[in-house]
Short mmCIF file of C-alpha atoms and ligand atoms in Angstrom, two decimals:
data_model
loop_
_atom_site.label_atom_id
_atom_site.label_comp_id
_atom_site.label_asym_id
_atom_site.label_seq_id
_atom_site.Cartn_x
_atom_site.Cartn_y
_atom_site.Cartn_z
CA MET A 1 -0.22 -45.17 -10.25
CA ASP A 2 2.82 -47.34 -9.26
CA GLY A 3 2.27 -46.60 -5.45
CA THR A 4 5.96 -46.87 -4.50
CA THR A 5 7.39 -43.81 -6.13
CA LEU A 6 6.86 -40.09 -6.68
CA ILE A 7 7.92 -40.13 -10.18
CA LEU A 8 5.52 -39.84 -13.18
CA ASN A 9 6.28 -42.49 -15.96
CA ALA A 10 6.60 -41.47 -19.52
CA ALA A 11 2.95 -42.17 -20.38
CA GLU A 12 1.70 -40.16 -17.26
CA ARG A 13 3.96 -37.28 -18.14
CA THR A 14 2.46 -37.24 -21.70
CA LYS A 15 -0.94 -37.41 -20.15
CA ALA A 16 -0.30 -34.72 -17.75
CA ALA A 17 1.08 -32.40 -20.43
CA GLU A 18 -1.85 -33.11 -22.66
CA LEU A 19 -4.39 -32.27 -19.92
CA LEU A 20 -2.57 -29.19 -18.92
CA ALA A 21 -2.73 -27.84 -22.47
CA ARG A 22 -6.32 -28.72 -22.74
CA PHE A 23 -6.94 -27.02 -19.48
CA THR A 24 -5.18 -23.76 -20.37
CA ASP A 25 -6.99 -23.62 -23.66
CA SER A 26 -10.46 -24.18 -22.42
CA TYR A 27 -9.71 -21.62 -19.62
CA GLU A 28 -8.45 -19.01 -22.04
CA ASN A 29 -11.47 -19.68 -24.41
CA SER A 30 -14.11 -19.41 -21.61
CA LEU A 31 -12.88 -16.36 -19.69
CA THR A 32 -15.46 -13.99 -20.79
CA SER A 33 -18.31 -16.38 -20.32
CA ARG A 34 -17.36 -17.35 -16.75
CA PRO A 35 -18.83 -15.74 -13.62
CA ILE A 36 -16.44 -13.17 -12.31
CA ALA A 37 -17.02 -14.12 -8.71
CA PRO A 38 -17.90 -17.68 -7.83
CA ASP A 39 -21.05 -18.70 -6.17
CA ALA A 40 -19.48 -20.67 -3.22
CA ASP A 41 -20.41 -21.35 0.30
CA ARG A 42 -18.02 -22.89 2.75
CA GLU A 43 -19.89 -25.97 3.50
CA THR A 44 -20.27 -27.07 -0.14
CA LEU A 45 -16.62 -26.47 -0.70
CA THR A 46 -15.54 -28.30 2.41
CA LYS A 47 -17.51 -31.43 1.33
CA LEU A 48 -16.10 -30.98 -2.04
CA LEU A 49 -12.46 -30.32 -1.42
CA ALA A 50 -11.57 -31.26 2.20
CA GLU A 51 -12.22 -35.20 1.91
CA PRO A 52 -9.72 -37.28 3.62
CA PHE A 53 -6.63 -38.12 1.50
CA PRO A 54 -6.55 -41.44 -0.20
CA GLU A 55 -3.92 -44.13 0.94
CA GLU A 56 -3.67 -44.98 -2.76
CA GLY A 57 -3.16 -42.58 -5.30
CA LEU A 58 -6.01 -41.55 -7.69
CA GLY A 59 -3.65 -40.71 -10.56
CA VAL A 60 -2.91 -37.89 -12.89
CA GLU A 61 -6.28 -37.86 -14.81
CA ALA A 62 -8.29 -37.54 -11.45
CA PHE A 63 -6.09 -34.66 -10.40
CA PHE A 64 -6.90 -32.91 -13.58
CA ALA A 65 -10.67 -33.74 -13.30
CA ASP A 66 -10.56 -32.14 -9.87
CA VAL A 67 -9.12 -29.11 -11.20
CA VAL A 68 -11.74 -28.73 -13.82
CA ASP A 69 -14.90 -29.96 -11.97
CA ARG A 70 -14.37 -29.12 -8.30
CA ILE A 71 -11.73 -26.41 -8.11
CA VAL A 72 -12.09 -23.97 -11.16
CA PRO A 73 -15.96 -23.33 -10.75
CA TYR A 74 -15.12 -21.92 -7.23
CA THR A 75 -12.34 -19.72 -8.10
CA THR A 76 -12.55 -15.79 -8.94
CA THR A 77 -11.90 -15.18 -12.74
CA ILE A 78 -9.23 -12.63 -12.26
CA ALA A 79 -8.54 -12.77 -15.91
CA HIS A 80 -12.08 -11.64 -16.86
CA PRO A 81 -11.52 -8.30 -18.51
CA ARG A 82 -13.95 -6.71 -16.21
CA PHE A 83 -12.27 -7.78 -12.98
CA LEU A 84 -11.50 -4.37 -11.72
CA ALA A 85 -11.22 -5.10 -7.93
CA TYR A 86 -8.28 -4.16 -5.60
CA VAL A 87 -5.03 -3.88 -7.35
CA GLN A 88 -4.68 -7.05 -9.07
CA GLY A 89 -4.52 -8.32 -12.73
CA PRO A 90 -4.39 -11.62 -14.78
CA PRO A 91 -1.18 -13.13 -15.45
CA ASN A 92 0.70 -12.39 -18.68
CA GLY A 93 0.58 -15.33 -21.23
CA ILE A 94 4.07 -16.82 -20.71
CA SER A 95 4.70 -16.31 -16.95
CA PRO A 96 2.61 -19.38 -15.69
CA TYR A 97 4.69 -21.55 -17.96
CA ALA A 98 7.90 -20.11 -16.63
CA GLU A 99 6.53 -20.62 -13.02
CA ALA A 100 5.93 -24.43 -13.90
CA ILE A 101 9.40 -24.75 -15.29
CA ALA A 102 10.86 -22.93 -12.08
CA ALA A 103 8.86 -25.51 -10.07
CA VAL A 104 10.61 -28.23 -12.03
CA LEU A 105 14.09 -26.92 -11.66
CA ASN A 106 13.21 -26.09 -8.08
CA GLN A 107 16.33 -23.78 -7.72
CA ASN A 108 17.03 -22.39 -4.19
CA CYS A 109 17.90 -18.81 -4.92
CA ASN A 110 19.80 -18.21 -1.66
CA LEU A 111 23.39 -18.83 -2.52
CA TRP A 112 24.69 -18.29 -5.95
CA GLN A 113 26.68 -21.44 -6.09
CA ILE A 114 23.61 -23.64 -5.93
CA SER A 115 21.48 -21.52 -8.37
CA PRO A 116 24.02 -19.85 -10.71
CA ALA A 117 21.72 -19.24 -13.78
CA ALA A 118 18.86 -18.21 -11.48
CA ASN A 119 21.13 -15.79 -9.77
CA VAL A 120 22.18 -13.98 -12.91
CA ILE A 121 18.66 -13.89 -14.12
CA GLU A 122 17.34 -12.31 -10.89
CA ARG A 123 20.27 -9.92 -11.01
CA SER A 124 19.45 -8.98 -14.58
CA VAL A 125 15.80 -8.23 -13.59
CA MET A 126 16.89 -6.17 -10.78
CA ASP A 127 19.31 -4.23 -13.06
CA TRP A 128 16.54 -3.39 -15.32
CA LEU A 129 14.35 -2.16 -12.52
CA THR A 130 17.03 -0.10 -10.81
CA ASP A 131 18.01 1.45 -14.30
CA LEU A 132 14.37 2.31 -14.79
CA PHE A 133 14.38 4.35 -11.59
CA ALA A 134 18.03 5.75 -12.24
CA LEU A 135 19.00 4.57 -8.68
CA GLY A 136 22.71 4.67 -9.54
CA PRO A 137 25.76 2.42 -9.58
CA SER A 138 25.49 1.03 -5.96
CA SER A 139 21.91 0.10 -6.33
CA GLY A 140 20.33 -3.22 -6.46
CA GLY A 141 17.54 -5.27 -4.93
CA LEU A 142 15.80 -8.55 -4.74
CA LEU A 143 12.39 -10.14 -5.53
CA THR A 144 10.28 -10.67 -2.45
CA ASN A 145 6.90 -12.32 -1.94
CA GLY A 146 5.07 -9.12 -2.33
CA GLY A 147 4.92 -5.33 -1.68
CA SER A 148 4.21 -5.73 2.07
CA GLY A 149 7.36 -7.84 2.66
CA ALA A 150 9.48 -5.45 0.52
CA THR A 151 8.40 -2.53 2.66
CA LYS A 152 9.04 -4.45 5.85
CA ASP A 153 12.56 -5.33 4.53
CA ALA A 154 13.10 -1.56 3.61
CA ILE A 155 12.20 -0.32 7.07
CA THR A 156 14.36 -3.03 8.60
CA ALA A 157 17.40 -1.62 6.42
CA ALA A 158 16.37 1.88 7.51
CA ILE A 159 16.37 0.96 11.24
CA ALA A 160 19.72 -0.74 10.77
CA ASP A 161 21.17 2.09 9.00
CA ARG A 162 20.10 4.50 11.66
CA ARG A 163 21.20 2.37 14.64
CA PRO A 164 24.22 0.31 13.40
CA ASP A 165 24.15 -1.55 16.71
CA PHE A 166 20.66 -2.63 16.28
CA ARG A 167 21.53 -6.26 15.80
CA GLU A 168 23.15 -6.27 19.30
CA ARG A 169 21.02 -4.07 21.08
CA GLY A 170 17.62 -4.25 19.40
CA LEU A 171 15.09 -1.51 20.24
CA GLN A 172 14.51 -2.66 23.81
CA GLU A 173 16.86 -0.25 25.62
CA THR A 174 15.84 3.22 26.69
CA ARG A 175 16.95 5.46 23.85
CA ALA A 176 15.20 8.12 21.89
CA PRO A 177 12.20 6.40 20.20
CA LEU A 178 12.74 6.16 16.59
CA VAL A 179 9.73 7.81 14.61
CA LEU A 180 8.51 6.80 11.26
CA TYR A 181 6.21 9.11 9.10
CA THR A 182 3.77 8.26 6.27
CA SER A 183 0.43 9.59 5.15
CA ASP A 184 -3.07 8.93 6.09
CA GLU A 185 -3.65 7.39 2.53
CA ALA A 186 -0.69 5.23 2.96
CA HIS A 187 -1.35 1.26 2.57
CA ARG A 188 -1.71 -0.62 5.76
CA SER A 189 1.40 -2.56 5.16
CA VAL A 190 3.36 0.43 6.29
CA VAL A 191 1.87 0.68 9.66
CA LYS A 192 1.85 -3.11 9.82
CA ALA A 193 5.61 -3.28 9.06
CA ALA A 194 6.54 -0.56 11.64
CA THR A 195 4.56 -2.25 14.25
CA LEU A 196 5.94 -5.74 13.46
CA LEU A 197 9.59 -4.21 13.82
CA GLY A 198 9.02 -2.91 17.20
CA ILE A 199 8.67 0.84 16.35
CA GLY A 200 5.28 0.88 18.00
CA LEU A 201 2.17 2.61 16.79
CA ALA A 202 2.78 5.49 19.16
CA ASN A 203 5.95 6.35 17.09
CA VAL A 204 4.25 6.08 13.57
CA ARG A 205 2.95 9.45 12.30
CA THR A 206 0.17 9.42 9.76
CA ILE A 207 0.42 12.78 8.10
CA PRO A 208 -2.80 14.25 6.56
CA THR A 209 -3.12 14.61 2.76
CA ASP A 210 -4.40 17.55 0.73
CA ASP A 211 -7.31 17.75 -1.64
CA HIS A 212 -5.48 15.41 -4.15
CA PHE A 213 -4.82 12.78 -1.30
CA GLN A 214 -1.07 13.76 -1.47
CA LEU A 215 0.96 13.89 1.75
CA ARG A 216 1.13 17.37 3.18
CA VAL A 217 4.85 18.25 3.25
CA ASP A 218 4.20 21.34 5.50
CA LEU A 219 2.47 19.18 8.03
CA LEU A 220 5.25 16.56 7.69
CA ALA A 221 8.04 19.07 8.35
CA LYS A 222 6.17 20.32 11.47
CA ALA A 223 5.74 16.87 12.88
CA ILE A 224 9.36 16.18 12.59
CA ALA A 225 10.19 19.48 14.33
CA ASP A 226 7.67 18.65 17.08
CA ASP A 227 9.14 15.09 17.52
CA ARG A 228 12.68 16.45 17.71
CA ALA A 229 11.63 19.03 20.30
CA ALA A 230 10.00 16.15 22.29
CA GLY A 231 13.26 14.38 22.40
CA LYS A 232 12.27 11.53 19.82
CA GLU A 233 14.43 10.52 16.78
CA PRO A 234 12.86 10.76 13.46
CA PHE A 235 14.41 8.18 10.96
CA CYS A 236 12.37 7.38 8.07
CA ILE A 237 9.56 8.65 5.73
CA VAL A 238 7.47 6.20 3.73
CA ALA A 239 6.06 8.23 0.94
CA THR A 240 3.50 6.60 -1.65
CA ALA A 241 3.67 6.54 -5.38
CA GLY A 242 0.23 5.23 -6.22
CA THR A 243 -1.92 5.20 -2.97
CA VAL A 244 -3.98 2.13 -2.78
CA THR A 245 -7.37 4.04 -2.81
CA THR A 246 -7.05 7.03 -5.22
CA GLY A 247 -3.75 6.27 -7.11
CA SER A 248 -2.18 9.65 -6.00
CA ILE A 249 1.57 10.19 -6.01
CA ASP A 250 3.09 12.01 -2.94
CA PRO A 251 5.17 14.93 -3.67
CA ILE A 252 8.37 12.73 -3.68
CA GLY A 253 10.79 15.63 -4.77
CA PRO A 254 9.86 18.00 -1.85
CA ILE A 255 9.83 14.98 0.49
CA ALA A 256 13.27 13.91 -0.70
CA ASP A 257 14.41 17.59 0.01
CA LEU A 258 13.12 17.36 3.50
CA CYS A 259 14.88 13.87 3.93
CA GLU A 260 18.21 15.34 2.96
CA LYS A 261 17.89 18.32 5.34
CA GLU A 262 16.79 16.08 8.20
CA ASN A 263 18.89 13.08 7.40
CA LEU A 264 15.86 10.65 7.05
CA TRP A 265 15.73 7.49 5.10
CA LEU A 266 13.14 7.78 2.13
CA HIS A 267 11.28 4.72 1.21
CA VAL A 268 8.69 5.05 -1.47
CA ASP A 269 5.98 2.50 -1.53
CA GLY A 270 5.25 2.00 -5.20
CA ALA A 271 3.61 -1.33 -4.86
CA TYR A 272 0.73 -0.21 -7.06
CA GLY A 273 2.20 2.82 -8.90
CA ALA A 274 6.04 2.85 -9.35
CA LEU A 275 5.93 0.64 -12.53
CA PHE A 276 3.80 3.22 -14.22
CA ILE A 277 7.26 4.73 -14.85
CA LEU A 278 7.04 2.51 -17.98
CA ALA A 279 4.22 4.55 -19.51
CA ASP A 280 5.09 7.84 -21.48
CA SER A 281 2.29 9.82 -19.62
CA THR A 282 3.46 9.15 -16.13
CA ARG A 283 7.23 8.71 -16.47
CA GLU A 284 7.95 12.44 -15.37
CA ALA A 285 5.64 12.21 -12.42
CA LEU A 286 7.66 9.24 -11.19
CA ALA A 287 11.09 10.41 -12.04
CA PRO A 288 11.91 11.79 -8.44
CA LEU A 289 11.90 8.26 -7.29
CA SER A 290 15.44 8.15 -8.32
CA ARG A 291 16.14 10.12 -5.00
CA ALA A 292 14.56 7.35 -2.90
CA ASP A 293 16.87 5.17 -0.54
CA SER A 294 14.57 2.34 -1.26
CA ILE A 295 11.41 1.51 -3.36
CA THR A 296 8.85 -1.17 -3.18
CA LEU A 297 7.24 -2.29 -6.50
CA ASP A 298 5.19 -5.39 -7.52
CA PRO A 299 5.91 -7.31 -10.81
CA HIS A 300 2.73 -9.16 -9.66
CA LYS A 301 0.78 -6.14 -10.60
CA LEU A 302 1.91 -4.26 -13.54
CA LEU A 303 4.33 -6.76 -15.04
CA PHE A 304 1.39 -9.20 -14.64
CA ALA A 305 3.50 -11.90 -13.10
CA PRO A 306 1.51 -14.65 -11.46
CA LEU A 307 1.38 -14.36 -7.67
CA GLU A 308 3.76 -13.98 -5.92
CA ALA A 309 6.39 -11.37 -7.02
CA GLY A 310 7.07 -8.23 -5.15
CA ALA A 311 10.39 -6.37 -5.35
CA LEU A 312 12.73 -4.20 -3.09
CA LEU A 313 15.03 -1.78 -4.82
CA VAL A 314 17.78 0.08 -2.57
CA LYS A 315 20.06 2.83 -3.72
CA ASP A 316 22.84 1.37 -1.73
CA MET A 317 23.04 -2.59 -1.69
CA ALA A 318 25.62 -2.41 0.95
CA LYS A 319 22.94 -1.02 3.34
CA LEU A 320 20.77 -4.09 2.64
CA ARG A 321 23.56 -6.43 3.31
CA ALA A 322 24.34 -4.55 6.52
CA ALA A 323 20.88 -5.34 7.66
CA PHE A 324 20.51 -8.86 6.49
CA ALA A 325 23.93 -10.71 6.32
CA PHE A 326 24.50 -13.14 8.95
CA SER A 327 26.57 -15.37 7.01
CA SER A 328 29.88 -14.87 8.93
CA THR A 329 28.21 -16.63 11.95
CA SER A 330 26.51 -19.35 10.00
CA SER A 331 28.29 -22.68 10.45
CA TYR A 332 27.61 -24.32 6.97
CA LEU A 333 26.89 -21.53 4.69
CA THR A 334 29.54 -19.47 2.92
CA ALA A 335 29.17 -16.23 1.21
CA ILE A 336 31.39 -15.20 -1.66
CA ASP A 337 31.76 -11.50 -2.38
CA ASP A 338 31.54 -11.15 -6.12
CA ALA A 339 29.95 -8.00 -7.62
CA HIS A 340 28.06 -10.24 -10.13
CA LEU A 341 27.02 -13.14 -8.15
CA LEU A 342 24.98 -12.29 -5.03
CA ASP A 343 24.07 -14.30 -2.20
CA TYR A 344 20.31 -13.14 -1.71
CA MET A 345 20.29 -14.78 1.55
CA ASP A 346 22.51 -12.02 2.75
CA HIS A 347 20.17 -9.22 1.47
CA GLY A 348 16.86 -10.30 2.85
CA PRO A 349 15.09 -12.24 5.57
CA GLN A 350 14.55 -15.56 3.63
CA LEU A 351 17.00 -18.49 3.39
CA SER A 352 15.18 -20.78 0.90
CA ARG A 353 13.99 -18.68 -1.91
CA SER A 354 12.07 -19.68 -5.04
CA PHE A 355 13.07 -18.85 -8.52
CA LYS A 356 10.59 -16.03 -8.93
CA ALA A 357 12.72 -14.11 -11.30
CA LEU A 358 12.26 -16.58 -14.24
CA LYS A 359 8.55 -15.50 -14.71
CA VAL A 360 9.60 -11.78 -14.83
CA TRP A 361 12.66 -12.52 -17.13
CA ALA A 362 10.48 -14.74 -19.32
CA ALA A 363 7.83 -12.21 -19.79
CA LEU A 364 10.28 -9.18 -20.59
CA ARG A 365 12.12 -11.42 -23.26
CA THR A 366 8.86 -13.04 -24.68
CA PHE A 367 6.79 -9.89 -25.00
CA GLY A 368 9.57 -7.26 -24.93
CA VAL A 369 9.57 -4.13 -22.71
CA GLY A 370 7.57 -2.24 -25.28
CA ALA A 371 4.53 -4.47 -24.74
CA PHE A 372 4.59 -3.51 -21.02
CA ARG A 373 4.89 0.18 -21.99
CA THR A 374 1.85 -0.08 -24.25
CA THR A 375 -0.04 -1.97 -21.67
CA THR A 376 0.50 0.25 -18.83
CA GLU A 377 -0.46 3.28 -20.87
CA ARG A 378 -3.62 1.58 -22.06
CA CYS A 379 -4.59 0.91 -18.40
CA LEU A 380 -4.10 4.61 -17.74
CA SER A 381 -5.98 5.68 -20.75
CA LEU A 382 -8.87 3.30 -19.81
CA ALA A 383 -9.00 4.85 -16.31
CA THR A 384 -9.19 8.29 -17.73
CA ARG A 385 -12.03 7.13 -20.16
CA LEU A 386 -13.92 5.74 -17.05
CA GLY A 387 -13.34 8.86 -15.02
CA SER A 388 -14.69 11.05 -17.83
CA HIS A 389 -17.81 8.87 -18.17
CA ILE A 390 -18.45 9.14 -14.41
CA ALA A 391 -17.63 13.08 -14.33
CA ALA A 392 -20.02 13.58 -17.19
CA ASN A 393 -22.94 11.76 -15.33
CA PRO A 394 -24.83 13.92 -13.02
CA GLY A 395 -26.02 10.88 -11.09
CA LEU A 396 -22.51 9.90 -10.15
CA ASP A 397 -19.65 11.61 -8.35
CA LEU A 398 -16.05 11.04 -9.37
CA MET A 399 -14.29 11.06 -6.05
CA ASN A 400 -10.71 11.27 -6.95
CA PRO A 401 -8.47 12.96 -9.66
CA VAL A 402 -7.51 9.91 -11.86
CA THR A 403 -3.80 10.09 -11.55
CA LEU A 404 -3.20 6.42 -12.16
CA THR A 405 -5.83 3.82 -12.81
CA ALA A 406 -7.96 3.88 -9.63
CA VAL A 407 -11.47 5.45 -10.20
CA CYS A 408 -13.67 6.03 -7.20
CA ILE A 409 -17.22 6.46 -7.73
CA ARG A 410 -20.05 7.51 -5.43
CA MET A 411 -23.82 7.73 -5.71
CA PRO A 412 -24.58 11.08 -3.97
CA GLY A 413 -26.82 11.02 -1.09
CA ARG A 414 -26.71 7.23 -0.91
CA ASN A 415 -25.42 5.35 2.17
CA ALA A 416 -22.71 2.61 2.42
CA GLU A 417 -25.35 -0.16 2.23
CA ALA A 418 -26.50 1.19 -1.09
CA HIS A 419 -22.89 1.11 -2.27
CA ALA A 420 -22.41 -2.43 -1.15
CA GLU A 421 -25.50 -3.52 -2.95
CA LEU A 422 -24.43 -1.83 -6.05
CA LEU A 423 -21.10 -3.88 -6.01
CA THR A 424 -23.10 -7.14 -5.50
CA ARG A 425 -25.45 -6.39 -8.21
CA LEU A 426 -22.60 -5.56 -10.62
CA HIS A 427 -20.83 -8.86 -10.10
CA GLU A 428 -23.99 -11.08 -9.63
CA GLU A 429 -25.40 -9.89 -13.16
CA GLY A 430 -21.85 -10.52 -14.53
CA THR A 431 -21.13 -6.72 -15.41
CA ALA A 432 -17.81 -6.38 -13.54
CA MET A 433 -16.09 -6.90 -10.18
CA LEU A 434 -15.16 -3.64 -8.43
CA GLY A 435 -14.06 -2.99 -4.82
CA PRO A 436 -15.34 -1.02 -2.04
CA ALA A 437 -13.67 2.05 -0.82
CA ARG A 438 -13.91 4.75 1.66
CA ILE A 439 -12.79 8.39 0.84
CA ARG A 440 -12.74 10.91 3.79
CA GLY A 441 -15.21 8.81 5.70
CA GLN A 442 -17.55 8.41 2.52
CA ALA A 443 -18.52 4.98 1.16
CA CYS A 444 -17.80 4.57 -2.54
CA ILE A 445 -17.03 1.72 -5.11
CA ARG A 446 -13.69 1.67 -6.78
CA ALA A 447 -12.43 0.30 -10.09
CA CYS A 448 -8.80 -0.12 -10.79
CA ILE A 449 -7.75 -0.79 -14.06
CA THR A 450 -4.71 -3.14 -13.45
CA ASN A 451 -6.02 -5.64 -16.22
CA HIS A 452 -4.23 -5.94 -19.42
CA ARG A 453 -7.17 -7.64 -21.00
CA THR A 454 -9.71 -4.87 -20.25
CA THR A 455 -10.87 -2.93 -23.39
CA GLU A 456 -12.60 0.40 -24.25
CA THR A 457 -15.83 -1.55 -24.78
CA ASP A 458 -15.58 -3.26 -21.30
CA ILE A 459 -15.31 0.28 -19.72
CA ASP A 460 -18.00 1.73 -21.70
CA LEU A 461 -20.30 -1.26 -20.73
CA LEU A 462 -19.47 -0.65 -17.07
CA ALA A 463 -20.26 3.08 -17.23
CA SER A 464 -23.47 2.51 -18.97
CA ARG A 465 -24.46 -0.09 -16.46
CA LEU A 466 -23.39 2.17 -13.56
CA THR A 467 -25.44 5.00 -15.00
CA THR A 468 -28.55 2.79 -15.04
CA LEU A 469 -28.22 1.15 -11.70
CA ALA A 470 -27.36 4.60 -9.87
CA THR A 471 -30.49 6.28 -11.23
CA ARG A 472 -32.87 3.61 -10.39
C1 PLP B 1 0.36 1.10 -2.27
C2 PLP B 1 0.21 -0.45 -1.96
N1 PLP B 1 1.24 -0.71 -1.02
C3 PLP B 1 1.31 -1.96 -0.62
C4 PLP B 1 0.40 -3.08 -1.28
C5 PLP B 1 0.68 -4.43 -0.66
O1 PLP B 1 1.28 -5.11 -1.74
P1 PLP B 1 1.27 -6.67 -1.64
O2 PLP B 1 -0.18 -7.19 -1.74
O3 PLP B 1 2.05 -7.32 -2.74
O4 PLP B 1 1.82 -7.14 -0.33
C6 PLP B 1 -0.53 -2.58 -2.11
C7 PLP B 1 -1.48 -3.60 -2.57
O5 PLP B 1 -2.35 -3.39 -3.42
C8 PLP B 1 -0.59 -1.21 -2.46
O6 PLP B 1 -1.64 -0.98 -3.36
#
């Protein structure tokens, strides 16, 4: 390396491109033979990866050698077709390239003037998403770093909508406490967001769910009435489309009716499930999301964008702007109101923002929307297949109705430790990586098919191994 600049010369660029191509090829070709979970201990990794940085650069080849020899062996093989843990899948084929190009261009997607093409690309991705959910002509949204962030931004907008003087007065003064409602199956990011925003856990109601893990609207209505009678101020309901453990979809239509009647903001956390609107078999169940004031969804889940890409959609973009625009008080940044060119810094908490939209836009154009319809439908049908295997097996209990792609499995009469051992055994022998879950206090294991590489053969192999291991 030259040692005085931070630029690669032509030969180094060619080398880097060659090594990158070699790396992506060999990674792709070795996916199924790699261990799904790495064998790593902190001490070995620290020795290997936390050396002091050299004063003189080691060069391009040394970096790629580090990737291949020291990093990749200690990573989880998310793209293994039987990685079925949490709600995470492998990237689609083109998005990693788009991500690299976004890094080369390094657009700052805050003001449209300094990132015009990126601005229109993000807008076109958001228009496609808001159309999918039929959110109407005033709708819009923006990409976020994930579902948790999107939900926090949505609740921020809900507070600002309820208390237009929120910016001036905050929530410190004594007024009726604002109350937020969600279900006992909601993702923890909902409670976390409400807490971070100053709502206070004492003002978050986690409403019980029914046998299908769906929020009970009768109990919700009662909780709202009780809170009003106690002098509190209900302001927001966070329903879930695709609960993280069981994939159930709250009764969004009746909840929307209640929100209208009670004048409450309806946010739907669809981080896991909303994008199943792409699949024919779940489109109708998700159609009532059109009535939401805001929706969280995650392109880094079902659009298989590499992390990070979440999204917040809102029915009325002006409400997002009312919550987040501070430009008029900014000394050096100006905002231009143009229906087509949005200053994203005025619609969310971030100033500097990466060009996340490129990887989503690239995938939609490269593969076409149809490929995502097929893929989401295939994930659903693989989950049904796994659910049927489990239900047909007397040695295993299927713990949830398979609404989306989460399948929770229990060995009857066995404790939490036995389920933890089962998980370890499955991934140590290379069968699959599943995650732990707890349903109504009972330990179980959970497969979530958010993986576009999983096949029927993978599912059958997993089911057969589960049968053997559970009956031992
Ligand atoms: C229902 C639900 N909400 C929120 C989240 C959090 O999303 P993220 O990890 O993108 O912040 C998840 C993650 O799996 C989820 O399943």
